[in-house]
Amino acid sequence: MRPFDYETPPTAIAAVGLAEGFAPSHATSLNQYVGGGTTLLDLMKLDVMRPARLVDITRLEDKRLRQVAKDGDMLRIGALVTMSALSDDRMIARDYPVLRDTLWQAASAQLRNMARLGGNVLQRTRCPYFRDTTYEQCNKRDPGSGCAAMDGFNRLHAVLGTSGDCIATYPGDWAQALIALDANVEILGTEGPRVIRFAELHRAPGATPHIETTLAPGDLITGFTVPGGPWPRSTYVKVRDRASYAFANASAAVALRMDGDAAADVRIALGGVATVPWRARKAEALLKGRPLTEEAATAAAEAEFADATAREHNAFKIPLGKATIVRALMQAKAMEA
């Protein structure tokens, strides 16, 4: 690991005040915030990320960064809440089971105890061509160098949201729950605080896959809000190569409200198959207000993957992704509201 400077600001405002020198792409900046460090330190050891300065945000004094609170139908989650604290929260399990499900299935207990939720949504791809610096071609690691995954072993790569420059899959789970719940992100930047929809946080790769989010230089995620809750009929289905501690081959988070046999409101987010946390809007549009049957769910899944683009080794993700949507919808329908 290369040497680096280390800062421990006392407040979020002080942390953002150290933002001078942050690069336009937070992922490639020489200045990095560090919370649990469960992704960043791995990538520093692999020499993929080479920050010159780490700004440790785990000692920030702001209490709201570590709190989970409800205000009417609004849920707020601080960015420094650990994965284990939220997944073990009884209120979350009762009112927002999709949040619990994604966290339980995301990582080992040791990682859940360390990882903070603000950093969780910014974890970077597990593409082996990105993480192994002996491969010279990676547009995400070295812009303009090419993409070795295109004609390499691309079994785990994306089929939705890809471009001619990158097919790396977004690896997270919790982000899918936030997409399904139509959550917002609270951000503190050099111009002050602001709120954006979580669905606007991640960028599809396009021609600039090294720019992964819409965060401005020095932006610090301070929390998440979920409006319009609770969502007791919500769930997460994750299909992977082994039962524990593996990334998704395909996953689906579903938040559902029923009116009799009809889907009064349905939100679907996909993981393991796309370059970003993927809102399945085509599928949702076919389901809203109509009887939710397995046949209807299958038709919706077919529509969502109609524009999917497979490479040599990952075509299996298209039928798998469709089946995962259907299973998640039927599982959510069977839950008690």
Short mmCIF file of C-alpha atoms in Angstrom, two decimals:
data_model
loop_
_atom_site.label_atom_id
_atom_site.label_comp_id
_atom_site.label_asym_id
_atom_site.label_seq_id
_atom_site.Cartn_x
_atom_site.Cartn_y
_atom_site.Cartn_z
CA MET A 1 0.00 0.00 0.00
CA ARG A 2 1.25 3.46 -0.88
CA PRO A 3 1.73 6.11 1.83
CA PHE A 4 -1.06 8.66 2.38
CA ASP A 5 -2.01 11.56 4.64
CA TYR A 6 -4.76 11.00 7.21
CA GLU A 7 -7.24 13.60 8.52
CA THR A 8 -9.85 13.29 11.30
CA PRO A 9 -12.14 16.35 11.10
CA PRO A 10 -14.58 16.83 14.03
CA THR A 11 -17.70 17.76 12.02
CA ALA A 12 -19.24 17.13 8.61
CA ILE A 13 -18.77 20.79 7.72
CA ALA A 14 -15.10 20.54 8.63
CA ALA A 15 -14.78 17.37 6.52
CA VAL A 16 -16.27 19.08 3.49
CA GLY A 17 -13.97 22.02 4.21
CA LEU A 18 -11.10 19.70 3.40
CA ALA A 19 -12.60 19.17 -0.05
CA GLU A 20 -10.03 21.29 -1.85
CA GLY A 21 -8.23 18.97 -4.20
CA PHE A 22 -11.08 16.52 -4.68
CA ALA A 23 -11.31 15.49 -8.33
CA PRO A 24 -14.49 15.76 -10.48
CA SER A 25 -14.83 11.99 -10.29
CA HIS A 26 -14.99 11.00 -6.63
CA ALA A 27 -13.89 7.49 -7.57
CA THR A 28 -10.55 8.63 -9.00
CA SER A 29 -9.88 11.56 -6.67
CA LEU A 30 -6.59 11.71 -4.76
CA ASN A 31 -8.68 12.77 -1.73
CA GLN A 32 -11.10 10.19 -0.39
CA TYR A 33 -13.53 10.02 2.52
CA VAL A 34 -13.20 6.76 4.44
CA GLY A 35 -15.82 5.22 6.74
CA GLY A 36 -15.68 1.47 7.34
CA GLY A 37 -13.15 1.19 4.53
CA THR A 38 -14.38 -2.24 3.49
CA THR A 39 -14.10 -1.42 -0.23
CA LEU A 40 -11.59 1.41 -0.31
CA LEU A 41 -8.85 -0.33 1.69
CA ASP A 42 -9.19 -3.46 -0.47
CA LEU A 43 -8.69 -1.38 -3.60
CA MET A 44 -5.74 0.48 -2.06
CA LYS A 45 -4.04 -2.82 -1.27
CA LEU A 46 -4.62 -3.93 -4.86
CA ASP A 47 -3.14 -0.60 -6.05
CA VAL A 48 -6.36 0.15 -7.96
CA MET A 49 -7.04 3.29 -5.91
CA ARG A 50 -4.14 5.47 -4.87
CA PRO A 51 -5.44 8.31 -2.67
CA ALA A 52 -2.90 10.79 -1.35
CA ARG A 53 -5.16 11.77 1.56
CA LEU A 54 -7.89 9.97 3.50
CA VAL A 55 -10.48 12.00 5.40
CA ASP A 56 -11.78 9.73 8.16
CA ILE A 57 -15.47 10.50 8.77
CA THR A 58 -16.12 7.91 11.49
CA ARG A 59 -15.27 10.41 14.25
CA LEU A 60 -17.64 13.15 13.12
CA GLU A 61 -19.60 14.49 16.09
CA ASP A 62 -22.91 15.04 14.27
CA LYS A 63 -25.37 12.67 16.03
CA ARG A 64 -27.80 12.52 13.12
CA LEU A 65 -25.15 10.71 11.07
CA ARG A 66 -25.60 7.67 13.35
CA GLN A 67 -29.35 7.79 13.93
CA VAL A 68 -32.33 5.91 12.46
CA ALA A 69 -35.57 7.82 13.07
CA LYS A 70 -39.18 7.98 11.87
CA ASP A 71 -41.18 11.19 11.52
CA GLY A 72 -44.70 10.28 10.49
CA ASP A 73 -44.43 8.33 7.25
CA MET A 74 -40.84 9.49 6.67
CA LEU A 75 -37.87 7.28 7.59
CA ARG A 76 -34.41 8.85 7.94
CA ILE A 77 -31.18 6.86 8.11
CA GLY A 78 -27.83 8.52 8.93
CA ALA A 79 -24.93 7.80 6.61
CA LEU A 80 -22.69 6.45 9.39
CA VAL A 81 -25.20 3.84 10.58
CA THR A 82 -23.59 0.44 10.12
CA MET A 83 -25.12 -2.27 7.97
CA SER A 84 -25.58 -4.50 11.02
CA ALA A 85 -27.28 -1.78 13.11
CA LEU A 86 -29.94 -1.21 10.47
CA SER A 87 -30.48 -4.85 9.55
CA ASP A 88 -30.92 -5.75 13.27
CA ASP A 89 -33.41 -2.93 13.92
CA ARG A 90 -36.85 -4.39 14.80
CA MET A 91 -38.77 -1.47 13.35
CA ILE A 92 -36.94 -1.87 10.05
CA ALA A 93 -37.69 -5.59 9.99
CA ARG A 94 -41.40 -4.91 10.59
CA ASP A 95 -42.00 -1.86 8.40
CA TYR A 96 -39.27 -2.08 5.72
CA PRO A 97 -38.26 -5.74 5.36
CA VAL A 98 -36.63 -5.08 1.99
CA LEU A 99 -34.00 -2.92 3.75
CA ARG A 100 -33.22 -5.74 6.17
CA ASP A 101 -33.21 -8.42 3.47
CA THR A 102 -30.71 -6.62 1.25
CA LEU A 103 -28.32 -6.00 4.13
CA TRP A 104 -28.48 -9.54 5.53
CA GLN A 105 -27.67 -10.98 2.13
CA ALA A 106 -24.99 -8.45 1.25
CA ALA A 107 -21.96 -9.44 3.30
CA SER A 108 -20.46 -11.40 6.18
CA ALA A 109 -21.19 -10.37 9.78
CA GLN A 110 -17.71 -8.90 10.12
CA LEU A 111 -18.23 -6.66 7.11
CA ARG A 112 -21.74 -5.64 8.23
CA ASN A 113 -20.30 -4.54 11.58
CA MET A 114 -17.74 -2.28 9.92
CA ALA A 115 -19.37 -0.96 6.76
CA ARG A 116 -21.31 2.31 6.90
CA LEU A 117 -24.38 2.82 4.74
CA GLY A 118 -23.12 6.00 3.12
CA GLY A 119 -20.11 4.15 1.78
CA ASN A 120 -22.10 1.05 0.96
CA VAL A 121 -23.89 2.75 -1.91
CA LEU A 122 -20.56 3.97 -3.34
CA GLN A 123 -18.82 0.59 -3.46
CA ARG A 124 -17.12 -0.02 -6.75
CA THR A 125 -17.48 -2.83 -9.24
CA ARG A 126 -16.10 -6.33 -8.66
CA CYS A 127 -15.11 -6.64 -12.34
CA PRO A 128 -11.85 -8.67 -12.27
CA TYR A 129 -10.38 -6.58 -15.07
CA PHE A 130 -10.91 -3.47 -12.94
CA ARG A 131 -9.46 -4.99 -9.76
CA ASP A 132 -6.40 -6.60 -11.37
CA THR A 133 -3.93 -3.92 -12.48
CA THR A 134 -1.98 -6.38 -14.64
CA TYR A 135 -4.79 -5.88 -17.18
CA GLU A 136 -3.98 -2.66 -19.00
CA GLN A 137 -7.45 -2.23 -20.53
CA CYS A 138 -10.05 -0.82 -18.15
CA ASN A 139 -11.88 2.40 -18.97
CA LYS A 140 -13.15 2.65 -15.41
CA ARG A 141 -9.63 2.44 -13.90
CA ASP A 142 -7.70 4.08 -16.75
CA PRO A 143 -10.04 6.16 -18.97
CA GLY A 144 -9.50 5.60 -22.69
CA SER A 145 -7.54 2.37 -22.27
CA GLY A 146 -10.32 0.05 -23.48
CA CYS A 147 -12.36 -2.72 -21.85
CA ALA A 148 -10.83 -6.17 -21.50
CA ALA A 149 -14.13 -7.61 -20.31
CA MET A 150 -15.84 -7.15 -23.68
CA ASP A 151 -14.13 -10.19 -25.17
CA GLY A 152 -12.82 -11.67 -21.94
CA PHE A 153 -14.49 -13.86 -19.35
CA ASN A 154 -17.63 -11.81 -18.82
CA ARG A 155 -19.92 -14.27 -17.02
CA LEU A 156 -20.61 -11.85 -14.14
CA HIS A 157 -21.00 -8.73 -16.24
CA ALA A 158 -24.03 -6.58 -16.98
CA VAL A 159 -26.70 -7.01 -19.65
CA LEU A 160 -28.63 -3.79 -18.90
CA GLY A 161 -27.31 -0.22 -19.07
CA THR A 162 -24.07 -1.20 -20.78
CA SER A 163 -22.07 0.82 -23.29
CA GLY A 164 -19.27 0.18 -25.76
CA ASP A 165 -16.84 1.35 -23.08
CA CYS A 166 -17.92 -0.64 -20.02
CA ILE A 167 -20.03 -3.64 -19.05
CA ALA A 168 -19.05 -3.77 -15.35
CA THR A 169 -21.87 -4.71 -12.99
CA TYR A 170 -22.85 -2.61 -9.98
CA PRO A 171 -22.16 -5.00 -7.08
CA GLY A 172 -24.30 -3.70 -4.20
CA ASP A 173 -27.58 -4.93 -2.71
CA TRP A 174 -28.83 -2.19 -0.37
CA ALA A 175 -29.02 0.33 -3.21
CA GLN A 176 -31.70 -1.81 -4.84
CA ALA A 177 -33.87 -1.44 -1.74
CA LEU A 178 -33.44 2.34 -1.82
CA ILE A 179 -34.43 2.40 -5.49
CA ALA A 180 -37.53 0.30 -4.81
CA LEU A 181 -38.52 2.58 -1.93
CA ASP A 182 -37.95 5.71 -4.05
CA ALA A 183 -35.56 7.06 -1.43
CA ASN A 184 -33.67 10.35 -1.37
CA VAL A 185 -30.03 11.11 -0.57
CA GLU A 186 -28.95 13.95 1.70
CA ILE A 187 -25.66 15.50 0.60
CA LEU A 188 -23.44 18.13 2.17
CA GLY A 189 -21.27 19.95 -0.35
CA THR A 190 -19.13 23.04 -0.57
CA GLU A 191 -22.27 25.06 -1.45
CA GLY A 192 -24.24 23.68 1.51
CA PRO A 193 -26.75 20.82 1.97
CA ARG A 194 -29.02 19.46 -0.77
CA VAL A 195 -31.26 16.47 -1.42
CA ILE A 196 -31.49 14.38 -4.60
CA ARG A 197 -33.45 11.29 -5.48
CA PHE A 198 -31.41 8.17 -4.90
CA ALA A 199 -32.17 7.05 -8.46
CA GLU A 200 -30.16 10.07 -9.66
CA LEU A 201 -27.01 9.21 -7.69
CA HIS A 202 -25.46 6.59 -9.99
CA ARG A 203 -24.50 7.22 -13.62
CA ALA A 204 -24.65 4.68 -16.41
CA PRO A 205 -21.16 4.24 -17.91
CA GLY A 206 -21.74 5.74 -21.36
CA ALA A 207 -18.42 7.05 -22.71
CA THR A 208 -17.13 8.01 -19.23
CA PRO A 209 -17.35 4.91 -17.03
CA HIS A 210 -14.79 6.34 -14.57
CA ILE A 211 -17.42 8.93 -13.50
CA GLU A 212 -19.76 6.69 -11.52
CA THR A 213 -22.00 9.14 -9.67
CA THR A 214 -23.45 12.63 -9.87
CA LEU A 215 -21.60 13.73 -6.72
CA ALA A 216 -19.66 16.99 -7.04
CA PRO A 217 -16.06 17.26 -5.82
CA GLY A 218 -16.01 17.05 -2.03
CA ASP A 219 -19.67 16.03 -1.65
CA LEU A 220 -20.34 14.02 1.50
CA ILE A 221 -23.40 11.78 1.81
CA THR A 222 -24.97 12.50 5.22
CA GLY A 223 -28.14 10.42 5.13
CA PHE A 224 -31.06 8.81 3.33
CA THR A 225 -34.79 9.44 3.58
CA VAL A 226 -37.62 7.11 2.58
CA PRO A 227 -40.96 8.90 2.08
CA GLY A 228 -44.42 7.39 2.07
CA GLY A 229 -43.78 4.42 4.32
CA PRO A 230 -44.08 1.97 5.84
CA TRP A 231 -43.67 -0.79 3.23
CA PRO A 232 -44.33 -4.05 5.12
CA ARG A 233 -44.98 -5.88 1.82
CA SER A 234 -41.46 -5.57 0.43
CA THR A 235 -38.72 -8.12 -0.15
CA TYR A 236 -35.43 -8.94 -1.85
CA VAL A 237 -34.56 -12.04 -3.87
CA LYS A 238 -30.87 -12.63 -4.56
CA VAL A 239 -29.62 -15.44 -6.80
CA ARG A 240 -25.91 -16.22 -6.46
CA ASP A 241 -23.39 -18.99 -6.97
CA ARG A 242 -23.27 -19.95 -3.29
CA ALA A 243 -25.54 -19.33 -0.34
CA SER A 244 -23.38 -16.86 1.56
CA TYR A 245 -20.97 -14.04 0.90
CA ALA A 246 -21.31 -13.93 -2.87
CA PHE A 247 -22.38 -11.20 -5.24
CA ALA A 248 -25.64 -11.48 -7.13
CA ASN A 249 -25.92 -13.08 -10.53
CA ALA A 250 -29.37 -11.53 -10.51
CA SER A 251 -31.44 -9.88 -7.80
CA ALA A 252 -34.74 -8.05 -7.45
CA ALA A 253 -36.04 -5.74 -4.72
CA VAL A 254 -39.80 -5.25 -4.72
CA ALA A 255 -41.99 -2.81 -2.79
CA LEU A 256 -45.66 -3.58 -3.27
CA ARG A 257 -49.08 -2.31 -2.24
CA MET A 258 -52.12 -4.39 -3.15
CA ASP A 259 -55.75 -3.40 -3.66
CA GLY A 260 -57.51 -6.72 -3.59
CA ASP A 261 -55.80 -8.80 -6.25
CA ALA A 262 -54.44 -5.77 -8.12
CA ALA A 263 -51.02 -4.15 -7.75
CA ALA A 264 -52.04 -0.67 -6.59
CA ASP A 265 -48.38 0.40 -6.44
CA VAL A 266 -45.33 -1.63 -7.37
CA ARG A 267 -41.67 -0.73 -7.53
CA ILE A 268 -38.93 -3.03 -8.74
CA ALA A 269 -35.16 -2.60 -8.64
CA LEU A 270 -32.68 -5.04 -10.17
CA GLY A 271 -29.14 -5.96 -9.18
CA GLY A 272 -26.47 -8.24 -10.61
CA VAL A 273 -27.62 -7.63 -14.17
CA ALA A 274 -27.00 -3.91 -14.72
CA THR A 275 -24.23 -1.32 -14.58
CA VAL A 276 -26.16 0.72 -12.00
CA PRO A 277 -28.93 -0.03 -9.46
CA TRP A 278 -31.68 -0.58 -12.02
CA ARG A 279 -35.26 0.67 -11.69
CA ALA A 280 -37.45 -1.70 -13.72
CA ARG A 281 -39.87 0.95 -14.95
CA LYS A 282 -41.11 -0.99 -17.98
CA ALA A 283 -42.14 -3.88 -15.77
CA GLU A 284 -43.76 -1.57 -13.24
CA ALA A 285 -45.82 0.18 -15.91
CA LEU A 286 -47.30 -3.13 -17.06
CA LEU A 287 -48.25 -4.18 -13.53
CA LYS A 288 -49.70 -1.08 -11.88
CA GLY A 289 -53.44 -1.23 -11.37
CA ARG A 290 -53.76 -4.73 -12.81
CA PRO A 291 -54.24 -8.15 -11.23
CA LEU A 292 -50.87 -9.46 -10.08
CA THR A 293 -50.58 -13.00 -11.37
CA GLU A 294 -47.56 -15.09 -12.32
CA GLU A 295 -48.51 -14.63 -15.97
CA ALA A 296 -48.62 -10.85 -15.58
CA ALA A 297 -45.30 -10.86 -13.72
CA THR A 298 -43.72 -12.96 -16.48
CA ALA A 299 -44.93 -10.55 -19.16
CA ALA A 300 -43.56 -7.61 -17.19
CA ALA A 301 -40.18 -9.31 -16.80
CA GLU A 302 -40.05 -10.04 -20.54
CA ALA A 303 -40.62 -6.35 -21.28
CA GLU A 304 -37.91 -5.23 -18.87
CA PHE A 305 -35.25 -7.38 -20.51
CA ALA A 306 -36.37 -6.77 -24.10
CA ASP A 307 -33.39 -4.46 -24.72
CA ALA A 308 -30.80 -6.46 -22.76
CA THR A 309 -27.43 -7.00 -24.45
CA ALA A 310 -25.51 -10.16 -23.64
CA ARG A 311 -21.86 -11.06 -24.28
CA GLU A 312 -20.34 -14.50 -24.81
CA HIS A 313 -20.57 -15.78 -21.24
CA ASN A 314 -23.39 -13.85 -19.55
CA ALA A 315 -26.47 -14.58 -21.70
CA PHE A 316 -27.79 -16.75 -18.86
CA LYS A 317 -28.47 -13.57 -16.89
CA ILE A 318 -31.39 -12.63 -19.13
CA PRO A 319 -33.65 -15.61 -18.33
CA LEU A 320 -32.31 -15.64 -14.77
CA GLY A 321 -33.14 -11.95 -14.32
CA LYS A 322 -36.67 -12.48 -15.62
CA ALA A 323 -37.25 -15.42 -13.29
CA THR A 324 -35.91 -13.40 -10.35
CA ILE A 325 -38.41 -10.61 -10.99
CA VAL A 326 -41.30 -13.08 -11.07
CA ARG A 327 -40.16 -14.81 -7.89
CA ALA A 328 -39.73 -11.52 -6.01
CA LEU A 329 -43.16 -10.27 -7.07
CA MET A 330 -44.91 -13.47 -6.03
CA GLN A 331 -43.00 -13.49 -2.76
CA ALA A 332 -43.99 -9.89 -2.01
CA LYS A 333 -47.62 -10.59 -2.88
CA ALA A 334 -47.70 -13.45 -0.39
CA MET A 335 -46.45 -11.26 2.48
CA GLU A 336 -48.84 -9.85 5.08
CA ALA A 337 -49.40 -6.10 4.77
#
